[in-house]
Short mmCIF file of C-alpha atoms and ligand atoms in Angstrom, two decimals:
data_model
loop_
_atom_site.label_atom_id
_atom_site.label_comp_id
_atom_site.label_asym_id
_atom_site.label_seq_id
_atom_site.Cartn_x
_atom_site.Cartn_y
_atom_site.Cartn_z
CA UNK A 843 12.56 -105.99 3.04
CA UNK A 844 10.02 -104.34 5.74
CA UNK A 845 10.73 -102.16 8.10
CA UNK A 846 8.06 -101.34 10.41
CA UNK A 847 8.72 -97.37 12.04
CA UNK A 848 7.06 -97.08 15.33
CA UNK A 849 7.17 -93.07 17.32
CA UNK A 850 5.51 -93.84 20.46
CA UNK A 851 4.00 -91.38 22.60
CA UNK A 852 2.65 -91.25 26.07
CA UNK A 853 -0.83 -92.39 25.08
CA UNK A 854 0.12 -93.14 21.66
CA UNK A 855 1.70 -95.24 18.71
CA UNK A 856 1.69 -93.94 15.20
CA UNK A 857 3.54 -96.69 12.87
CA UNK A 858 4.30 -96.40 9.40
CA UNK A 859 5.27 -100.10 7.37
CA UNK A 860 8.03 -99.20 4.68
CA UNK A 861 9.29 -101.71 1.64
CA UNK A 862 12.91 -101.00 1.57
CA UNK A 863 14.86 -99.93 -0.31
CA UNK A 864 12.05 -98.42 -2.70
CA UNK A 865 10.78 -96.34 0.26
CA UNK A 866 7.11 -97.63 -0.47
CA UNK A 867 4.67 -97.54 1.93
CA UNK A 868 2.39 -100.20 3.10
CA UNK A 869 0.58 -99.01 6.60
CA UNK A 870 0.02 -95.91 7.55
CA UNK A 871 -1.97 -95.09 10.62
CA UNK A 872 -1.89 -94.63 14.97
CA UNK A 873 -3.54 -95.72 17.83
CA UNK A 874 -4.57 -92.47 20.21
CA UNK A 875 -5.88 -92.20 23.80
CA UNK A 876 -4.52 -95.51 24.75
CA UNK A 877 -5.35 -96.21 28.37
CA UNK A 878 -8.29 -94.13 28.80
CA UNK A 879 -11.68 -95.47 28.39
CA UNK A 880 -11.98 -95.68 24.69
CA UNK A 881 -8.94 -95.77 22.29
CA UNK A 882 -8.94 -94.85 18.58
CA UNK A 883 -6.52 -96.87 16.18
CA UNK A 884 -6.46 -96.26 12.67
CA UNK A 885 -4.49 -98.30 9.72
CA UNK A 886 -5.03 -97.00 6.37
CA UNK A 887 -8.68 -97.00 5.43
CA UNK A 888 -9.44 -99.18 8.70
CA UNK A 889 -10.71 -97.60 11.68
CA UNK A 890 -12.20 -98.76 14.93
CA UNK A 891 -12.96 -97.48 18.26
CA UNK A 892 -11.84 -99.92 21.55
CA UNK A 893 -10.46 -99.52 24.57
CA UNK A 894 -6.50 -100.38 24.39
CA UNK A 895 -5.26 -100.62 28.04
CA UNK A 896 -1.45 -100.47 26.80
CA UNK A 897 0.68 -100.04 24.17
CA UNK A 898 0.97 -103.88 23.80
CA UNK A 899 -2.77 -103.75 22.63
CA UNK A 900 -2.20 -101.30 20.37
CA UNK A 901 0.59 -103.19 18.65
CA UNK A 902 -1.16 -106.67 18.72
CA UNK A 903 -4.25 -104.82 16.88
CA UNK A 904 -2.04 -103.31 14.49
CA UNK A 905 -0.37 -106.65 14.12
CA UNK A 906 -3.69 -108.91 13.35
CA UNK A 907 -4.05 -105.99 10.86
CA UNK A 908 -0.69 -106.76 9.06
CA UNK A 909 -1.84 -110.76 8.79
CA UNK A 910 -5.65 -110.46 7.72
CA UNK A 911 -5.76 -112.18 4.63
CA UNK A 912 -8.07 -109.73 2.98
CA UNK A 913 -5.17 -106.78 3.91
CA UNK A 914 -2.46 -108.90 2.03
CA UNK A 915 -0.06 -107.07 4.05
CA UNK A 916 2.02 -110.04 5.32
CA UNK A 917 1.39 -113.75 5.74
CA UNK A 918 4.19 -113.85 8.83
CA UNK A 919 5.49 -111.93 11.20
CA UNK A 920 8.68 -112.65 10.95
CA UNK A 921 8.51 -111.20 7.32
CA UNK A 922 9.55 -107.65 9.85
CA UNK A 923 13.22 -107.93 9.37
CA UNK A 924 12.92 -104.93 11.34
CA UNK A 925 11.38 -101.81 14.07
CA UNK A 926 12.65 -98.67 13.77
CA UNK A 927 11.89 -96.61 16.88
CA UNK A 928 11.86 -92.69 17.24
CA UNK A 929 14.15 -91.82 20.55
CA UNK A 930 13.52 -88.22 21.32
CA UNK A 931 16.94 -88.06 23.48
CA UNK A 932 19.95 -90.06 23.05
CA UNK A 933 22.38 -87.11 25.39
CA UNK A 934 26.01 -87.43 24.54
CA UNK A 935 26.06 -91.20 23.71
CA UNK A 936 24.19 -91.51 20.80
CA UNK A 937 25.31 -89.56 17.87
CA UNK A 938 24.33 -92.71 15.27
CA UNK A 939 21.14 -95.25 14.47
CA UNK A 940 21.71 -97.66 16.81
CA UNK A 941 20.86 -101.49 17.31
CA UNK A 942 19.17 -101.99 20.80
CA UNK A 943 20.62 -104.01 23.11
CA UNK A 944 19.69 -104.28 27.02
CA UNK A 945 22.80 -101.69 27.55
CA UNK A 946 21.19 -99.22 25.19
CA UNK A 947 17.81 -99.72 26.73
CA UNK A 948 19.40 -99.01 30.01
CA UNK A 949 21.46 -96.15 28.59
CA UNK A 950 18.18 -94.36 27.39
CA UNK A 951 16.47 -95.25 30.80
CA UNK A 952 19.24 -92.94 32.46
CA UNK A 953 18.26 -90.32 29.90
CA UNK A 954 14.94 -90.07 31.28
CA UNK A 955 15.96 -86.83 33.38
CA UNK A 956 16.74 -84.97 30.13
CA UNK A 957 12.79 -86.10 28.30
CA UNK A 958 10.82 -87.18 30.97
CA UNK A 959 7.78 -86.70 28.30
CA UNK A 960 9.22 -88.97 25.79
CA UNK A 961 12.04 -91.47 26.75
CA UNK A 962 9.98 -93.07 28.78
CA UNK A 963 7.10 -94.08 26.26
CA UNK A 964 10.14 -94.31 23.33
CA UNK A 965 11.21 -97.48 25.63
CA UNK A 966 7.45 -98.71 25.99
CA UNK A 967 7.48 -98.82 22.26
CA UNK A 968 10.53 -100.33 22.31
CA UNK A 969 10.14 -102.74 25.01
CA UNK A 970 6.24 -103.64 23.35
CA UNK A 971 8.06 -104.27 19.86
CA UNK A 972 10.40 -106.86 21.19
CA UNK A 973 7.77 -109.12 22.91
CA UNK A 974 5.54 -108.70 19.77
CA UNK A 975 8.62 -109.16 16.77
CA UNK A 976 11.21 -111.30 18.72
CA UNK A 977 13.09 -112.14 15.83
CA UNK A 978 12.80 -108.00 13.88
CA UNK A 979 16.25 -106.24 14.87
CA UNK A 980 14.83 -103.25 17.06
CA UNK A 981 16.79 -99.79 15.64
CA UNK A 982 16.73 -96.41 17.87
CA UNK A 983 16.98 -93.47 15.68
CA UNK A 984 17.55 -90.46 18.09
CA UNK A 985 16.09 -87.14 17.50
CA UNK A 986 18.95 -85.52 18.77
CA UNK A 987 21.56 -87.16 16.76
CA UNK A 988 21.82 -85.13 14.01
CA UNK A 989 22.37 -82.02 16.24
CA UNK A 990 25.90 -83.61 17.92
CA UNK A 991 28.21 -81.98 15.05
CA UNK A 992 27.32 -78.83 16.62
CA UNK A 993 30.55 -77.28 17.69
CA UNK A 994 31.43 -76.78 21.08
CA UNK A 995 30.92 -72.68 20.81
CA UNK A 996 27.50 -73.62 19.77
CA UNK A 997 26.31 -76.21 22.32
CA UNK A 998 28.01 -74.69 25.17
CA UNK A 999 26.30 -72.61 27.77
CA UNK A 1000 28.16 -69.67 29.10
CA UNK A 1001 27.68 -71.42 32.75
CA UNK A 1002 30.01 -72.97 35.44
CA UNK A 1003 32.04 -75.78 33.70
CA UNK A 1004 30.83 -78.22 36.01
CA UNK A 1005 27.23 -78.27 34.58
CA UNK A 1006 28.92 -79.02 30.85
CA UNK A 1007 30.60 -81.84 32.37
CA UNK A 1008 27.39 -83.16 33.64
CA UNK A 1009 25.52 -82.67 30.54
CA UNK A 1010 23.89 -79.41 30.68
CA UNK A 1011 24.52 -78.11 27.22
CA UNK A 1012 22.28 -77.69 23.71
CA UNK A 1013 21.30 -80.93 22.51
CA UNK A 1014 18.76 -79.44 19.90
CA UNK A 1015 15.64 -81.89 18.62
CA UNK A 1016 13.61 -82.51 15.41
CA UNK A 1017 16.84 -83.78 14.02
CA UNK A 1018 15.38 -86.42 12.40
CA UNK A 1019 13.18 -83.92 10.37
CA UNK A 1020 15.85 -81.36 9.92
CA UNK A 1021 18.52 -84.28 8.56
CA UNK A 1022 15.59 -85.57 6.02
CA UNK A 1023 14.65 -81.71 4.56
CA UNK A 1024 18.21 -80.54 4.57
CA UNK A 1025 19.44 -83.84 2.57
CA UNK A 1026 16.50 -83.11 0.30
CA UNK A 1027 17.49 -79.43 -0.26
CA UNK A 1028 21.67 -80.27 -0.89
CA UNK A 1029 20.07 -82.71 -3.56
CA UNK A 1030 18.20 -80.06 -5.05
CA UNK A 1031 21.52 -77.80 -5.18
CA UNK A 1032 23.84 -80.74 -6.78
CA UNK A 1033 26.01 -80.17 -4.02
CA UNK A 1034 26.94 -80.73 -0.35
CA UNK A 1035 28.95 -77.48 0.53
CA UNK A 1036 26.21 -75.58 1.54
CA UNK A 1037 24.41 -73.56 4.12
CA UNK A 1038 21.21 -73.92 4.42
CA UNK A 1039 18.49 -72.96 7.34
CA UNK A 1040 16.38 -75.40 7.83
CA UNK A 1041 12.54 -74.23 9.46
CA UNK A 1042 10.83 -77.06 11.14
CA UNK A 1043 7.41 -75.46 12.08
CA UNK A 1044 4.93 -77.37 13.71
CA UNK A 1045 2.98 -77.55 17.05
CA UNK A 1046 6.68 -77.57 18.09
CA UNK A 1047 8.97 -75.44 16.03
CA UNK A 1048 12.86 -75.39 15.52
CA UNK A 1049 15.47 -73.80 13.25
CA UNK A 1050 18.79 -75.44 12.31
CA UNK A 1051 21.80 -74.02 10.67
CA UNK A 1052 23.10 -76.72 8.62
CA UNK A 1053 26.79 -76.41 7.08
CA UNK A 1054 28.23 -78.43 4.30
CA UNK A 1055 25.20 -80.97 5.22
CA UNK A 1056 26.39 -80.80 9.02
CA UNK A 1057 23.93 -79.25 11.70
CA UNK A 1058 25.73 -76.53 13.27
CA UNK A 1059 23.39 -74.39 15.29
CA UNK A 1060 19.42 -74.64 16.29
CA UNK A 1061 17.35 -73.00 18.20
CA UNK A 1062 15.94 -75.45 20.99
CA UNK A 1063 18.99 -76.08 23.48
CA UNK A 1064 18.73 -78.04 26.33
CA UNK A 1065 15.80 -78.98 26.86
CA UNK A 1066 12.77 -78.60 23.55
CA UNK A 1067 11.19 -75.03 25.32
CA UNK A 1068 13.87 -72.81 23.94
CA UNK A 1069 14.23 -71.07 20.37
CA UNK A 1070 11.06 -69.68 18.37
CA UNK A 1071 7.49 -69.67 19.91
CA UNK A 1072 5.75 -72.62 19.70
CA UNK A 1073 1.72 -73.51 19.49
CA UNK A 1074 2.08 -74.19 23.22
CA UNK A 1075 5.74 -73.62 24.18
CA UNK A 1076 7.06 -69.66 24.83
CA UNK A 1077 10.38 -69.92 22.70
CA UNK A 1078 13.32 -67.36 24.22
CA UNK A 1079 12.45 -65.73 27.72
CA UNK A 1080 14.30 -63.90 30.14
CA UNK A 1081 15.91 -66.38 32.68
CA UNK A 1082 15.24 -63.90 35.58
CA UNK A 1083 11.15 -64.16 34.80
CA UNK A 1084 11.62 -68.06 36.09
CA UNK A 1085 12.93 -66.51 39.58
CA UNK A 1086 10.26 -63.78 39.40
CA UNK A 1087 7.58 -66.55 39.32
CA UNK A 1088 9.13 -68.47 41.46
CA UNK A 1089 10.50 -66.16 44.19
CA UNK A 1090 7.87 -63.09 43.85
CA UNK A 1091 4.73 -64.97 42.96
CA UNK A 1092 4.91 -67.89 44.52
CA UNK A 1093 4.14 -70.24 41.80
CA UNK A 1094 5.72 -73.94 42.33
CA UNK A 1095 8.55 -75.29 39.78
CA UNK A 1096 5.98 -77.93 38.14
CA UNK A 1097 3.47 -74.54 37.78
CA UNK A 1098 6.17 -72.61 35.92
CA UNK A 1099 6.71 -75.94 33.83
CA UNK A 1100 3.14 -76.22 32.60
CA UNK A 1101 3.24 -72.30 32.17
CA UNK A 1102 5.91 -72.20 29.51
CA UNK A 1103 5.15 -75.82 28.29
CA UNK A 1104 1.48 -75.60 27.82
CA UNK A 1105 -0.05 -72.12 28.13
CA UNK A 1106 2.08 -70.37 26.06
CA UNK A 1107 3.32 -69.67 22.94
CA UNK A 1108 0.53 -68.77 20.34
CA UNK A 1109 -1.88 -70.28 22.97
CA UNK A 1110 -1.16 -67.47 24.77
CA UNK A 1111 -0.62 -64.99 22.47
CA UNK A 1112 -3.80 -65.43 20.57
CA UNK A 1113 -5.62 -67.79 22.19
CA UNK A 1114 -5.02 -71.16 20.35
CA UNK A 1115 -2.35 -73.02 18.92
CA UNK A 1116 -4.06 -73.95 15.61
CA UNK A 1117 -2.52 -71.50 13.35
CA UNK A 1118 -5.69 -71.81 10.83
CA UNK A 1119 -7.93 -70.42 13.70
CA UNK A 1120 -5.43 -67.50 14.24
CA UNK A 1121 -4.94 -67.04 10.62
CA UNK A 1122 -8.78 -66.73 10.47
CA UNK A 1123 -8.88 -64.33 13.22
CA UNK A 1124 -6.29 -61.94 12.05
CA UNK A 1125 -8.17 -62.18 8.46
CA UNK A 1126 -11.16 -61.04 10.36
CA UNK A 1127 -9.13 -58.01 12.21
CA UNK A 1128 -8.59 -59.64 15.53
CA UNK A 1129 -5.32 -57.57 17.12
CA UNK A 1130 -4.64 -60.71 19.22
CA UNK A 1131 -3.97 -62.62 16.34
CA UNK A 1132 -2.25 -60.22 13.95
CA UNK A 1133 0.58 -59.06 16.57
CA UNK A 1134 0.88 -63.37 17.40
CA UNK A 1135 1.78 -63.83 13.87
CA UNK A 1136 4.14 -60.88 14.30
CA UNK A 1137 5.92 -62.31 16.88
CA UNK A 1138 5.75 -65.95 15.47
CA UNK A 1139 7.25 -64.61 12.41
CA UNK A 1140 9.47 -62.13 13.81
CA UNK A 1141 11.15 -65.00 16.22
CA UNK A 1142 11.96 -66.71 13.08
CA UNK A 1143 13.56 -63.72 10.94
CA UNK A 1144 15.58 -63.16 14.17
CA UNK A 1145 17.37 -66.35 13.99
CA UNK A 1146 17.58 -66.30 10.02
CA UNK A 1147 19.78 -63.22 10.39
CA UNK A 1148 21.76 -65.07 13.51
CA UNK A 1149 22.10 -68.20 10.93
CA UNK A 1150 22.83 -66.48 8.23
CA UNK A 1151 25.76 -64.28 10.12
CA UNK A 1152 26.83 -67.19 11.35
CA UNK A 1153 27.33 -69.20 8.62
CA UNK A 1154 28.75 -66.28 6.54
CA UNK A 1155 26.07 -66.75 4.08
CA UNK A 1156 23.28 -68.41 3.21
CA UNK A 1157 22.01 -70.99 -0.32
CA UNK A 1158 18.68 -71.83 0.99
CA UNK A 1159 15.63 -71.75 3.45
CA UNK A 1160 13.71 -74.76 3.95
CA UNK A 1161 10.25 -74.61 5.27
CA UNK A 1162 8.73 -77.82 6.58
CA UNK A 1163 6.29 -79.33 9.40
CA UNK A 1164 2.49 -78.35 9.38
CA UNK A 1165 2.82 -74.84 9.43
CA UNK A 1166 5.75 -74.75 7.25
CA UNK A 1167 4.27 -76.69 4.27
CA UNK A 1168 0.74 -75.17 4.94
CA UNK A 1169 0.95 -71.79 6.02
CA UNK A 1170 1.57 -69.26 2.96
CA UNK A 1171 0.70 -66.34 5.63
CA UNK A 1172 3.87 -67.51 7.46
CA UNK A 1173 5.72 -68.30 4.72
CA UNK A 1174 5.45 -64.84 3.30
CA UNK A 1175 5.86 -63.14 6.62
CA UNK A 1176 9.28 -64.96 7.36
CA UNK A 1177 10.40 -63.92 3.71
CA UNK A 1178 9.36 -60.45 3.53
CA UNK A 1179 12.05 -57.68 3.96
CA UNK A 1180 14.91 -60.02 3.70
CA UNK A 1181 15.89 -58.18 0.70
CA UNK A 1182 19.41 -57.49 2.08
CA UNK A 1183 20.45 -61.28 2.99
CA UNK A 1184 19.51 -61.81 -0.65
CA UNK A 1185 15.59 -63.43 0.36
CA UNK A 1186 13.10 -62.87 -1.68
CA UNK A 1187 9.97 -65.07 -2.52
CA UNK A 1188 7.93 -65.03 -4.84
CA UNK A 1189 4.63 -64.33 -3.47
CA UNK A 1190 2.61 -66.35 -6.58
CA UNK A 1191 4.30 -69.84 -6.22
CA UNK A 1192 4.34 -69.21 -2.43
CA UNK A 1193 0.36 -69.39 -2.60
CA UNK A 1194 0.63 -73.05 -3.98
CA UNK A 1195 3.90 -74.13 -3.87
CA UNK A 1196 2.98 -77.80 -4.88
CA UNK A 1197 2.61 -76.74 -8.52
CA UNK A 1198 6.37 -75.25 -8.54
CA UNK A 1199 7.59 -78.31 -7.24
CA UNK A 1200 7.91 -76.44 -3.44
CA UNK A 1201 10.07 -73.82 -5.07
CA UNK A 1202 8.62 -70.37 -4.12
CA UNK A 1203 11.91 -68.46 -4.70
CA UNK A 1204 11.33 -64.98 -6.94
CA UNK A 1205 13.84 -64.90 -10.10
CA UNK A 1206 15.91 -62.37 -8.19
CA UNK A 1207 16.89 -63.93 -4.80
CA UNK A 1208 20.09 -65.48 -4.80
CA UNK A 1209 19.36 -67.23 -1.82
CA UNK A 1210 16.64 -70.28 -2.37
CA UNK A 1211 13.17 -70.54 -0.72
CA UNK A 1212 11.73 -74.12 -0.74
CA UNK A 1213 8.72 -75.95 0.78
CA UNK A 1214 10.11 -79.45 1.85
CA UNK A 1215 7.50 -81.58 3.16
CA UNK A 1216 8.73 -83.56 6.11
CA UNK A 1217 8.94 -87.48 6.48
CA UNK A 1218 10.33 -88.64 9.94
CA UNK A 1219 9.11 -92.01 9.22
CA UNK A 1220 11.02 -92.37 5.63
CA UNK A 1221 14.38 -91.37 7.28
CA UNK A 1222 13.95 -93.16 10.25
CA UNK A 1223 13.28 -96.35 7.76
CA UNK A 1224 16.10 -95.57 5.57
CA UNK A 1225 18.22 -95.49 8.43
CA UNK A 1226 17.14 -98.06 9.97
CA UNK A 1227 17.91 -100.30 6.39
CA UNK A 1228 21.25 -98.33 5.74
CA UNK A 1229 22.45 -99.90 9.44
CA UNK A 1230 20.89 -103.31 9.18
CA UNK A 1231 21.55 -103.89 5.65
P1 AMP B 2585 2.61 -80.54 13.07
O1 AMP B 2585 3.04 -80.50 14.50
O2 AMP B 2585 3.76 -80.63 12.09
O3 AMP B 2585 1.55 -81.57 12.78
O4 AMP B 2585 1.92 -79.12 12.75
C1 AMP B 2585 0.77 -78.69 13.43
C2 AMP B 2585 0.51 -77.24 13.09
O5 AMP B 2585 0.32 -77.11 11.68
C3 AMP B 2585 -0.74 -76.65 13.76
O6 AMP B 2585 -0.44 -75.39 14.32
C4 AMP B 2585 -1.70 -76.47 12.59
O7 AMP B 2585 -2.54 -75.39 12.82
C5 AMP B 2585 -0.74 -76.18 11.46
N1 AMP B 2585 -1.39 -76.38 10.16
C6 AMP B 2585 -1.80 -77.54 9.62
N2 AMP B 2585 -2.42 -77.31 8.43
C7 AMP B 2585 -2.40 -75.95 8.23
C8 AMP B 2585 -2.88 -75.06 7.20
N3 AMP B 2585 -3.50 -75.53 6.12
N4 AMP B 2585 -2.66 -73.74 7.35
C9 AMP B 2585 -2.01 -73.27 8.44
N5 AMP B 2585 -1.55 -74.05 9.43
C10 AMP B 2585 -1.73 -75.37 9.34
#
């Protein structure tokens, strides 16, 4: 059976084609910069350069792609059964995949408050998939589904009640990652009854406490700002610097936005928020970039300790994401002096973890260090077939 996955982004589509069950994959590629001038779509080895007005384009190219004869991909369209989308926000309601209907479309319209970045082009995708596969079941995997098991204690903000009624609480993100890695690593143990901390570090970055295969604390909350510090996003600030800026330097709400959205983080730490250029600096003795990765790594250690108190105890660390699977300076950072929770990597494997099979954990550490490469697209297609099947 294929499943087409489709994440849709403001000015973008990446898709993945899946065989299901056997997970295999038959497209892999995106379309970038669509509605500027020129857009770029890509489809395993096939490139080409055009200008894609709307997602629709993009969709219809990478459809003609699926049906050229000389691809062999698929002789009919209908041979989608069907689309699984990536929904950044699904709020209270949507705790499960879930088949879309024009209630659910509407239902993640009213959503758009809590992602204005991303609902919106979630439902483009969405809406663009239904015109092009009429007959494919559409499926909305949320990202913030796997965080609802979080108990109350943990999602609640120590605010007016009121605002909790409304809605204002931690909804966490990267779920979709953090479900796939922390399946991965119970598998690896034989067993479900474990705690695990699960490090998604990319451009964005989030931890997740994850209990008996349950999340049950992470680090972004409401909104996807909060937690560690990001390529572009500043992680945990004092609330009172938002009224500071506000009230004492006059800079607008949408200013303040862009600040802690876009300009900070390791941007503003060091500069740029392509951890191979600070890596390079700091190798080279730039102070900028050494006391960055401090930080970066410090922000993480922080919340290992708050997981691992938490939790009463710890069975593994799971690093995934771009930085996570790539970075052995960050990776060693995190791990170091961790002795006392029972952390200890060894710093060998951790330089090429893919010939340990991503285990980088020294013979002595009870707790296990692993290198899980992510795949949203994989879970949101075996999702997608577990609910349609
Ligand atoms: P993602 O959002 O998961 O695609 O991750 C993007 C981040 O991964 C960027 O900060 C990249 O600099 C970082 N990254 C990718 N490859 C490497 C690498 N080989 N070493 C260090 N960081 C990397």
């Amino acid at each position: 059976m294929k499943i087409l996955v489709l994440n849709s982004g403001s000015s973008s589509l990446k898709f993945q084609l899946f065989e299901m069950p056997e997970g295999q994959v038959l497209v892999k590629g995106l379309a970038e910069r669509i509605g500027e001038q020129t857009a770029h779509f890509k489809a395993n080895d096939y490139e080409v350069s055009r200008p894609l007005p709307t997602h629709k384009e993009a969709l219809q190219l990478l459809t003609d792609y699926l049906l050229n004869p000389d691809n062999q991909i698929i002789k009919d369209k209908n041979e989608i059964i069907a689309v699984g989308h990536r929904v950044v926000h699904g709020g209270n309601t949507f705790v499960q995949p879930t088949l879309i209907t024009p209630e659910v479309k509407a239902k993640i319209k009213e959503l758009f408050s809590l992602a204005p970045l991303h609902n919106p082009a979630n439902l483009t995708g969405i809406e663009t998939a239904e015109q092009i596969f009429p007959k494919a079941e559409q499926v909305a995997i949320f990202d913030t589904a796997f965080h609802q098991t979080i108990p109350i204690e943990n999602n609640k903000y120590a605010i007016p009640d009121t605002f909790y009624q409304e809605g204002i609480r931690k909804y966490g993100f990267h779920g979709i990652s953090h479900q796939y890695v922390s399946r991965a690593a119970n598998k690896r143990l034989g067993r479900t009854d474990t705690k695990l901390i699960t490090l998604h570090l990319g451009n964005g970055a989030s931890a997740t406490a994850v209990r008996n295969g349950k999340s049950y604390d992470t680090t972004m909350g409401f909104g996807p700002m909060n937690g560690l510090i990001m390529g572009t996003r500043s992680g945990d600030i004092d609330q009172s610097i938002i009224f500071y800026l506000l009230d004492k330097m006059g800079y607008t709400s949408a200013e303040i936005q862009t600040i802690l959205n876009k300009k900070s983080g390791m941007m503003a730490l060091a500069g740029s928020n392509d951890l191979r250029d600070i890596e390079t600096a700091a190798r080279q003795g730039d102070e900028k970039a050494r006391l960055a990765l401090k930080m970066y790594a410090g922000a993480i250690q922080k919340y290992i300790g708050n997981f691992t108190a938490q939790m009463n105890g710890l069975d593994a660390i799971v690093f995934t994401a771009g930085i996570g699977e790539n970075s052995d300076v960050v990776r060693r950072m995190v791990s170091q002096n961790l002795d006392y929770l029972g952390i200890r990597a060894d710093l060998e494997k951790n330089k090429d973890p893919k010939t340990y099979q991503g285990d980088i954990t020294a013979e002595n550490s009870p707790v296990k260090i692993w290198v899980i490469p992510t795949n949203e697209e994989k879970e949101i297609a075996q999702q997608t077939y577990t609910l349609i099947h």
